[in-house]
Amino acid sequence: MNSDRFFGVGEPLIQRQRDHGINAIKALDLIKALGCNAYRNWMDLTVILKDPSTPDMDSVREYTEFLNRAKELDIEITSMSGIWFLPEGCRQKQGYAMPARDLTEGSLYMQALEMLEESWCTMAALFPQVDIWEVGNEWNLNVFLHPDGFLDTPGMKPFTADEKMDIAVDMMYFSAKGIRRSGSKAKIASFSPALSTPGLGGDMPDYLPVMYGVAWTLDKIYSRIKSGKFWSDNTDDYFDILAWHPYVFTNRECEDKDLFYDVDEPDQLWKSYNDAAYKVMKKYGDGHKQVLMTESGFTDFGNPEWEKRYAGYNKKMIEIARELPYVRTLHNFRLLNENAMLQRAGVEDNQIGGLSEVYFGIFTDPEEGCRPRARAYAIQEMTGSTADLEAAAAAISTN
């Protein structure tokens, strides 16, 4: 194994505590029982801060207690924010949106970048418990990086794939600058690219399997940094660690929404997706940097046969990833099913949703009693934990 923090899991536990009444602290015990010693934590800037300079102290107290418990359990924390503040003059106050790229001093775009820097400076200073800050999520997809007003303006065009990467490089630089300015000792992870399809906002040739989109996107990022036309040509000024989402999809021709439907078994092709991304890192001189697989998992759509099959697939994925020397952590997505995702799916265009969103959980939704699913036992077998998963899961259920 290439890292003592290899086994990870992700779940927005504080959000689930607020929305559904689960016990987030007990859920950390469940992560530990599973045998994982790394956790990907959702900590959106706009949830914890009132504005870029002002913390919401109630949120700070809630997250501080939670993170302190993670440290007591020796769980490494990677915290990610996917939402940010926007300046006066934008249609939105916050979101996954940016104004059109305009580097003129005082433009709405530059104001947004300066707010992002200040937000990260404030955030990172508040939480020394965080080991790694992941500064963004899937910015190569339209749904997670789009023009101000895009989601509620019929006919508005998204950013092109190249426009998104211009903006993403800017945002990584200003985010990292803010975190460094805070005095935080945490490492900084890049935003995490995912698949590429035209329907979701990518421009990779459609004859390539969609997961080569990670390498495709990384090459766009690195070529911009090294061009000398951005803020710095030193990648350390943008990130210390790379993050990406190597999901397992079907490679049959299908609609974007069906990519998770009856997926292919992880094999040499899955390894090739990741090796291709790492080759991009080496090409640009970053072969020494580690990688976080910040999301990868399986959804079974509630099909018991698929649940059992994908437990085996999860083990095979872990076996392959453990042999990749550049991987620091594989974060299994996600800890819990979330039935409420079905109600939200389909609200936003370009978002994969429906039943696939509900059934990524390693454990059932706490409203159903929170029980280990087949993948829980498969992952525990790989970690070597002997903890009682049923007892640990029962402790976080809602009343």
XYZ file of N, CA, C and O in Angstrom, residues 26-37 73 75 335 363 376 379-381 383-393:
124
model
N -21.427 10.551 15.820
C -21.487 9.087 15.809
C -21.152 8.534 14.427
O -20.620 7.429 14.300
N -21.448 9.298 13.397
C -21.112 8.848 12.051
C -19.604 8.766 11.855
O -19.116 7.926 11.083
N -18.850 9.629 12.537
C -17.393 9.504 12.499
C -16.949 8.176 13.110
O -16.009 7.533 12.621
N -17.622 7.764 14.177
C -17.320 6.443 14.763
C -17.613 5.328 13.768
O -16.903 4.315 13.733
N -18.657 5.515 12.961
C -18.994 4.524 11.937
C -17.903 4.465 10.864
O -17.542 3.375 10.396
N -17.382 5.615 10.467
C -16.281 5.649 9.507
C -15.083 4.884 10.053
O -14.442 4.094 9.349
N -14.791 5.106 11.334
C -13.663 4.411 11.959
C -13.924 2.908 12.038
O -13.026 2.091 11.793
N -15.164 2.528 12.362
C -15.513 1.105 12.428
C -15.353 0.439 11.066
O -14.974 -0.740 10.976
N -15.635 1.176 10.027
C -15.481 0.644 8.677
C -14.019 0.363 8.354
O -13.721 -0.431 7.454
N -13.125 0.988 9.111
C -11.694 0.804 8.887
C -11.066 1.916 8.090
O -9.919 1.814 7.661
N -11.810 3.021 7.900
C -11.292 4.158 7.144
C -10.647 5.167 8.101
O -11.184 5.441 9.176
N -9.528 5.714 7.695
C -8.859 6.728 8.514
C -8.650 8.024 7.750
O -7.772 8.819 8.072
N -10.122 10.621 16.743
C -10.184 9.301 16.128
C -9.053 9.072 15.120
O -8.984 8.015 14.500
N -8.568 10.540 12.238
C -9.093 10.522 10.871
C -8.585 11.766 10.154
O -8.808 12.893 10.621
N -21.019 7.513 2.309
C -21.259 6.716 3.510
C -22.701 6.233 3.593
O -22.962 5.082 3.946
N -24.052 2.435 3.602
C -25.066 2.062 4.596
C -26.412 2.629 4.139
O -26.462 3.589 3.365
N -20.505 -2.223 2.428
C -19.897 -1.981 3.733
C -19.029 -3.162 4.143
O -17.882 -2.996 4.582
N -15.880 -3.388 1.850
C -14.837 -2.430 2.194
C -14.184 -2.804 3.515
O -12.946 -2.739 3.656
N -14.983 -3.221 4.487
C -14.411 -3.619 5.766
C -13.464 -4.804 5.598
O -12.415 -4.882 6.261
N -13.790 -5.724 4.719
C -12.893 -6.841 4.445
C -11.545 -6.345 3.924
O -10.487 -6.863 4.298
N -10.219 -3.283 4.473
C -9.499 -2.506 5.490
C -8.962 -3.383 6.602
O -8.010 -3.007 7.294
N -9.592 -4.539 6.841
C -9.171 -5.424 7.924
C -9.833 -5.126 9.252
O -9.512 -5.764 10.268
N -10.779 -4.183 9.285
C -11.484 -3.880 10.528
C -12.349 -5.060 10.956
O -12.927 -5.769 10.124
N -12.450 -5.242 12.269
C -13.304 -6.308 12.822
C -14.438 -5.721 13.672
O -15.085 -6.440 14.431
N -14.689 -4.415 13.543
C -15.723 -3.761 14.346
C -17.111 -4.249 13.970
O -17.345 -4.751 12.864
N -18.048 -4.110 14.894
C -19.446 -4.477 14.682
C -20.124 -3.345 13.909
O -20.499 -2.319 14.481
N -20.295 -3.524 12.616
C -20.853 -2.462 11.777
C -22.323 -2.211 12.080
O -22.786 -1.068 11.995
N -23.063 -3.237 12.414
C -24.491 -3.042 12.704
C -24.671 -2.159 13.919
O -25.506 -1.244 13.924
N -23.895 -2.389 14.960
C -24.013 -1.592 16.170
C -23.569 -0.148 15.930
O -24.215 0.799 16.370
N -22.477 0.020 15.190
C -21.989 1.371 14.914
C -22.984 2.139 14.038
O -23.180 3.343 14.243
N -23.603 1.458 13.089
C -24.571 2.118 12.203
C -25.837 2.516 12.967
O -26.378 3.601 12.765
